[in-house]
Amino acid sequence: MIDELRQIGTFSRRATASANHEFASQGLNNNRFQYLLRICERPGLFFDALAADMAVDRTTSFRAVQKLIAEGYVEKRPDAVNKKVRRLFPTEKATALYPTIHQFEAGVADRTIGSLTPGEQQLLAELLTKINAQL
Amino acid sequence: MIDELRQIGTFSRRATASANHEFASQGLNNNRFQYLLRICERPGLFFDALAADMAVDRTTSFRAVQKLIAEGYVEKRPDAVNKKVRRLFPTEKATALYPTIHQFEAGVADRTIGSLTPGEQQLLAELLTKINAQL
DNA sequence: TTTATTTTATTGCAAATGCAACAAGGGGTT
DNA sequence: AACCCCTTGTTGCATTTGCAATAAAATAAA
């Protein structure tokens, strides 16, 4: 079982490294492409929810998003009712770039998971959901 | 398919984060527990082979191992025939600690992948091998 | 053999990471 | 109300990370 655990790790590192390399020229390396994808897909998300969602360190996530804000990809707006939360929204610049990043991610998914039969893909999804629920 | 890709990522991060936290008190955080496991299991491995094996950056791997050497976990020895390669070996201190780290990793594997039936585990291993071969 | 290319180890440097801590608001209890 | 705990955002600081570059040995090509 340890072997599966390690295979998941190396696969994950290889996949994210390829996207980081791909988007480095646009300042979206260091997993910033990932944060940006999530903010585009769930606008209004706030800092800690984003970090929890991605299962990354709160402060690392915070600073990555701060950089996205500084680069003009994300806008931070105060919540209407809760004075503590700052909601995150993609800018025009981000929504314009979103299809490209999404397509790259879809390409990786297609070249890897797409090599499985539809039945295997379905099965993989179920197995991943099961094991993820244990952590 | 993108969802599976992301599930693999979050699962991987959660799993490695838990081990990093577990062994931080012994200076084996920042994935150093992983490097150490591999060196214990394949003594004589050299720097670049280790990095390629784990699918991590060469220099990051190099410095992590340098720290393991500084902390007395690993010994670096010149190869007999090839003057370029430095082979890595676990010290007494490392071999003494190995069972504990291995057991922790096995525990994570058991609590997650162990929640699947034996048939599902076999299937997961096959699916992971297939998708890993594409990267 | 000589030259070129690849492999392996290593360092410089700027940026990212993550633990610890803090501030301040929210929500619950008494 | 007053009190306490939890949540959310934020910063300080030492360490880690990773791109780029270098040196030197090995291998391939000429």
PDB file of C-alpha atoms in Angstrom, chain B:
ATOM      1  CA  MET B   1     -11.126  14.206 -15.076  1.00  0.00           C
ATOM      2  CA  ILE B   2      -9.825  17.460 -13.678  1.00  0.00           C
ATOM      3  CA  ASP B   3     -11.557  16.638 -10.440  1.00  0.00           C
ATOM      4  CA  GLU B   4      -9.551  13.423 -10.101  1.00  0.00           C
ATOM      5  CA  LEU B   5      -6.355  15.355 -10.782  1.00  0.00           C
ATOM      6  CA  ARG B   6      -7.180  17.763  -7.973  1.00  0.00           C
ATOM      7  CA  GLN B   7      -8.202  15.024  -5.595  1.00  0.00           C
ATOM      8  CA  ILE B   8      -4.828  13.402  -6.139  1.00  0.00           C
ATOM      9  CA  GLY B   9      -3.154  16.720  -5.351  1.00  0.00           C
ATOM     10  CA  THR B  10      -5.032  17.427  -2.141  1.00  0.00           C
ATOM     11  CA  PHE B  11      -4.648  13.858  -0.948  1.00  0.00           C
ATOM     12  CA  SER B  12      -0.905  13.998  -1.586  1.00  0.00           C
ATOM     13  CA  ARG B  13      -0.494  17.304   0.220  1.00  0.00           C
ATOM     14  CA  ARG B  14      -2.494  16.164   3.222  1.00  0.00           C
ATOM     15  CA  ALA B  15      -0.562  12.916   3.513  1.00  0.00           C
ATOM     16  CA  THR B  16       2.891  14.480   3.277  1.00  0.00           C
ATOM     17  CA  ALA B  17       1.918  17.355   5.573  1.00  0.00           C
ATOM     18  CA  SER B  18       0.906  14.906   8.285  1.00  0.00           C
ATOM     19  CA  ALA B  19       4.258  13.110   8.123  1.00  0.00           C
ATOM     20  CA  ASN B  20       6.159  16.399   8.024  1.00  0.00           C
ATOM     21  CA  HIS B  21       4.348  17.495  11.159  1.00  0.00           C
ATOM     22  CA  GLU B  22       4.928  14.145  12.838  1.00  0.00           C
ATOM     23  CA  PHE B  23       8.697  14.178  12.353  1.00  0.00           C
ATOM     24  CA  ALA B  24       9.386  17.910  12.616  1.00  0.00           C
ATOM     25  CA  SER B  25      10.724  17.472  16.158  1.00  0.00           C
ATOM     26  CA  GLN B  26      13.454  15.224  14.793  1.00  0.00           C
ATOM     27  CA  GLY B  27      14.355  17.646  12.012  1.00  0.00           C
ATOM     28  CA  LEU B  28      12.748  15.449   9.372  1.00  0.00           C
ATOM     29  CA  ASN B  29      10.157  17.926   8.144  1.00  0.00           C
ATOM     30  CA  ASN B  30      10.261  19.583   4.704  1.00  0.00           C
ATOM     31  CA  ASN B  31       9.994  16.117   3.195  1.00  0.00           C
ATOM     32  CA  ARG B  32      13.306  15.044   4.658  1.00  0.00           C
ATOM     33  CA  PHE B  33      11.565  11.961   6.096  1.00  0.00           C
ATOM     34  CA  GLN B  34      10.887  10.944   2.487  1.00  0.00           C
ATOM     35  CA  TYR B  35      14.458  11.347   1.323  1.00  0.00           C
ATOM     36  CA  LEU B  36      15.607   9.406   4.349  1.00  0.00           C
ATOM     37  CA  LEU B  37      13.174   6.570   3.695  1.00  0.00           C
ATOM     38  CA  ARG B  38      14.446   6.184   0.151  1.00  0.00           C
ATOM     39  CA  ILE B  39      18.105   6.262   1.154  1.00  0.00           C
ATOM     40  CA  CYS B  40      17.477   3.625   3.804  1.00  0.00           C
ATOM     41  CA  GLU B  41      15.656   1.427   1.328  1.00  0.00           C
ATOM     42  CA  ARG B  42      18.133   1.851  -1.503  1.00  0.00           C
ATOM     43  CA  PRO B  43      21.522   2.535   0.038  1.00  0.00           C
ATOM     44  CA  GLY B  44      24.141   3.592  -2.469  1.00  0.00           C
ATOM     45  CA  LEU B  45      21.695   5.755  -4.408  1.00  0.00           C
ATOM     46  CA  PHE B  46      23.300   8.952  -5.680  1.00  0.00           C
ATOM     47  CA  PHE B  47      21.975  12.508  -5.676  1.00  0.00           C
ATOM     48  CA  ASP B  48      20.417  12.836  -9.096  1.00  0.00           C
ATOM     49  CA  ALA B  49      18.932   9.349  -9.061  1.00  0.00           C
ATOM     50  CA  LEU B  50      17.235  10.143  -5.762  1.00  0.00           C
ATOM     51  CA  ALA B  51      15.797  13.379  -7.119  1.00  0.00           C
ATOM     52  CA  ALA B  52      14.588  11.700 -10.312  1.00  0.00           C
ATOM     53  CA  ASP B  53      13.109   8.863  -8.296  1.00  0.00           C
ATOM     54  CA  MET B  54      11.112  11.224  -6.121  1.00  0.00           C
ATOM     55  CA  ALA B  55      10.310  13.604  -8.955  1.00  0.00           C
ATOM     56  CA  VAL B  56      11.599  16.657  -7.140  1.00  0.00           C
ATOM     57  CA  ASP B  57      13.943  19.474  -8.108  1.00  0.00           C
ATOM     58  CA  ARG B  58      17.598  18.398  -8.216  1.00  0.00           C
ATOM     59  CA  THR B  59      18.894  21.252  -6.117  1.00  0.00           C
ATOM     60  CA  THR B  60      16.124  21.061  -3.556  1.00  0.00           C
ATOM     61  CA  SER B  61      16.824  17.373  -3.157  1.00  0.00           C
ATOM     62  CA  PHE B  62      20.534  18.054  -2.931  1.00  0.00           C
ATOM     63  CA  ARG B  63      20.157  20.547  -0.125  1.00  0.00           C
ATOM     64  CA  ALA B  64      17.683  18.387   1.770  1.00  0.00           C
ATOM     65  CA  VAL B  65      20.194  15.539   1.722  1.00  0.00           C
ATOM     66  CA  GLN B  66      23.013  17.907   2.693  1.00  0.00           C
ATOM     67  CA  LYS B  67      20.984  18.696   5.783  1.00  0.00           C
ATOM     68  CA  LEU B  68      20.452  14.997   6.484  1.00  0.00           C
ATOM     69  CA  ILE B  69      24.221  14.593   6.279  1.00  0.00           C
ATOM     70  CA  ALA B  70      24.784  17.552   8.598  1.00  0.00           C
ATOM     71  CA  GLU B  71      22.307  16.085  11.066  1.00  0.00           C
ATOM     72  CA  GLY B  72      24.088  12.750  11.030  1.00  0.00           C
ATOM     73  CA  TYR B  73      21.383  10.761   9.236  1.00  0.00           C
ATOM     74  CA  VAL B  74      23.229  10.155   5.973  1.00  0.00           C
ATOM     75  CA  GLU B  75      26.780   9.537   4.851  1.00  0.00           C
ATOM     76  CA  LYS B  76      28.150  10.528   1.432  1.00  0.00           C
ATOM     77  CA  ARG B  77      30.815   8.316  -0.110  1.00  0.00           C
ATOM     78  CA  PRO B  78      32.642   8.615  -3.455  1.00  0.00           C
ATOM     79  CA  ASP B  79      31.928   5.933  -6.001  1.00  0.00           C
ATOM     80  CA  ALA B  80      34.649   3.362  -6.648  1.00  0.00           C
ATOM     81  CA  VAL B  81      34.848   3.808 -10.393  1.00  0.00           C
ATOM     82  CA  ASN B  82      33.070   7.035 -11.338  1.00  0.00           C
ATOM     83  CA  LYS B  83      34.714  10.107  -9.841  1.00  0.00           C
ATOM     84  CA  LYS B  84      31.588  12.205 -10.320  1.00  0.00           C
ATOM     85  CA  VAL B  85      29.045  10.268  -8.321  1.00  0.00           C
ATOM     86  CA  ARG B  86      28.646  10.447  -4.552  1.00  0.00           C
ATOM     87  CA  ARG B  87      26.750   7.511  -3.128  1.00  0.00           C
ATOM     88  CA  LEU B  88      24.429   7.992  -0.194  1.00  0.00           C
ATOM     89  CA  PHE B  89      24.154   5.656   2.784  1.00  0.00           C
ATOM     90  CA  PRO B  90      22.073   5.722   5.959  1.00  0.00           C
ATOM     91  CA  THR B  91      23.968   6.028   9.239  1.00  0.00           C
ATOM     92  CA  GLU B  92      23.323   3.998  12.364  1.00  0.00           C
ATOM     93  CA  LYS B  93      21.108   6.835  13.560  1.00  0.00           C
ATOM     94  CA  ALA B  94      19.013   6.563  10.388  1.00  0.00           C
ATOM     95  CA  THR B  95      18.616   2.804  10.414  1.00  0.00           C
ATOM     96  CA  ALA B  96      17.584   3.005  14.053  1.00  0.00           C
ATOM     97  CA  LEU B  97      14.860   5.509  13.213  1.00  0.00           C
ATOM     98  CA  TYR B  98      13.760   3.901   9.961  1.00  0.00           C
ATOM     99  CA  PRO B  99      11.204   1.481  11.456  1.00  0.00           C
ATOM    100  CA  THR B 100       9.373   4.345  13.170  1.00  0.00           C
ATOM    101  CA  ILE B 101       9.120   6.434  10.012  1.00  0.00           C
ATOM    102  CA  HIS B 102       8.197   3.438   7.922  1.00  0.00           C
ATOM    103  CA  GLN B 103       5.523   2.473  10.398  1.00  0.00           C
ATOM    104  CA  PHE B 104       4.031   5.948  10.285  1.00  0.00           C
ATOM    105  CA  GLU B 105       3.922   5.894   6.502  1.00  0.00           C
ATOM    106  CA  ALA B 106       2.398   2.426   6.616  1.00  0.00           C
ATOM    107  CA  GLY B 107      -0.179   3.736   9.096  1.00  0.00           C
ATOM    108  CA  VAL B 108      -1.239   6.515   6.732  1.00  0.00           C
ATOM    109  CA  ALA B 109      -1.424   4.013   3.881  1.00  0.00           C
ATOM    110  CA  ASP B 110      -3.491   1.698   6.029  1.00  0.00           C
ATOM    111  CA  ARG B 111      -5.954   4.341   7.166  1.00  0.00           C
ATOM    112  CA  THR B 112      -6.510   5.556   3.592  1.00  0.00           C
ATOM    113  CA  ILE B 113      -5.783   2.939   0.950  1.00  0.00           C
ATOM    114  CA  GLY B 114      -6.503   0.266   3.553  1.00  0.00           C
ATOM    115  CA  SER B 115     -10.117   1.431   3.565  1.00  0.00           C
ATOM    116  CA  LEU B 116     -10.462  -0.113   0.109  1.00  0.00           C
ATOM    117  CA  THR B 117     -11.122  -3.786  -0.482  1.00  0.00           C
ATOM    118  CA  PRO B 118      -8.086  -5.844  -1.577  1.00  0.00           C
ATOM    119  CA  GLY B 119      -9.489  -5.914  -5.102  1.00  0.00           C
ATOM    120  CA  GLU B 120      -9.878  -2.147  -5.128  1.00  0.00           C
ATOM    121  CA  GLN B 121      -6.348  -1.694  -3.838  1.00  0.00           C
ATOM    122  CA  GLN B 122      -4.997  -3.849  -6.643  1.00  0.00           C
ATOM    123  CA  LEU B 123      -7.028  -1.866  -9.130  1.00  0.00           C
ATOM    124  CA  LEU B 124      -5.857   1.463  -7.725  1.00  0.00           C
ATOM    125  CA  ALA B 125      -2.245   0.339  -8.036  1.00  0.00           C
ATOM    126  CA  GLU B 126      -2.779  -0.571 -11.664  1.00  0.00           C
ATOM    127  CA  LEU B 127      -4.554   2.676 -12.485  1.00  0.00           C
ATOM    128  CA  LEU B 128      -1.829   4.723 -10.803  1.00  0.00           C
ATOM    129  CA  THR B 129       0.875   2.884 -12.700  1.00  0.00           C
ATOM    130  CA  LYS B 130      -0.920   3.589 -15.952  1.00  0.00           C
ATOM    131  CA  ILE B 131      -1.378   7.306 -15.374  1.00  0.00           C
ATOM    132  CA  ASN B 132       2.121   7.723 -13.960  1.00  0.00           C
ATOM    133  CA  ALA B 133       3.580   6.231 -17.110  1.00  0.00           C
ATOM    134  CA  GLN B 134       2.108   9.143 -19.066  1.00  0.00           C
ATOM    135  CA  LEU B 135       4.185  11.763 -17.261  1.00  0.00           C
TER     136      LEU B 135
END
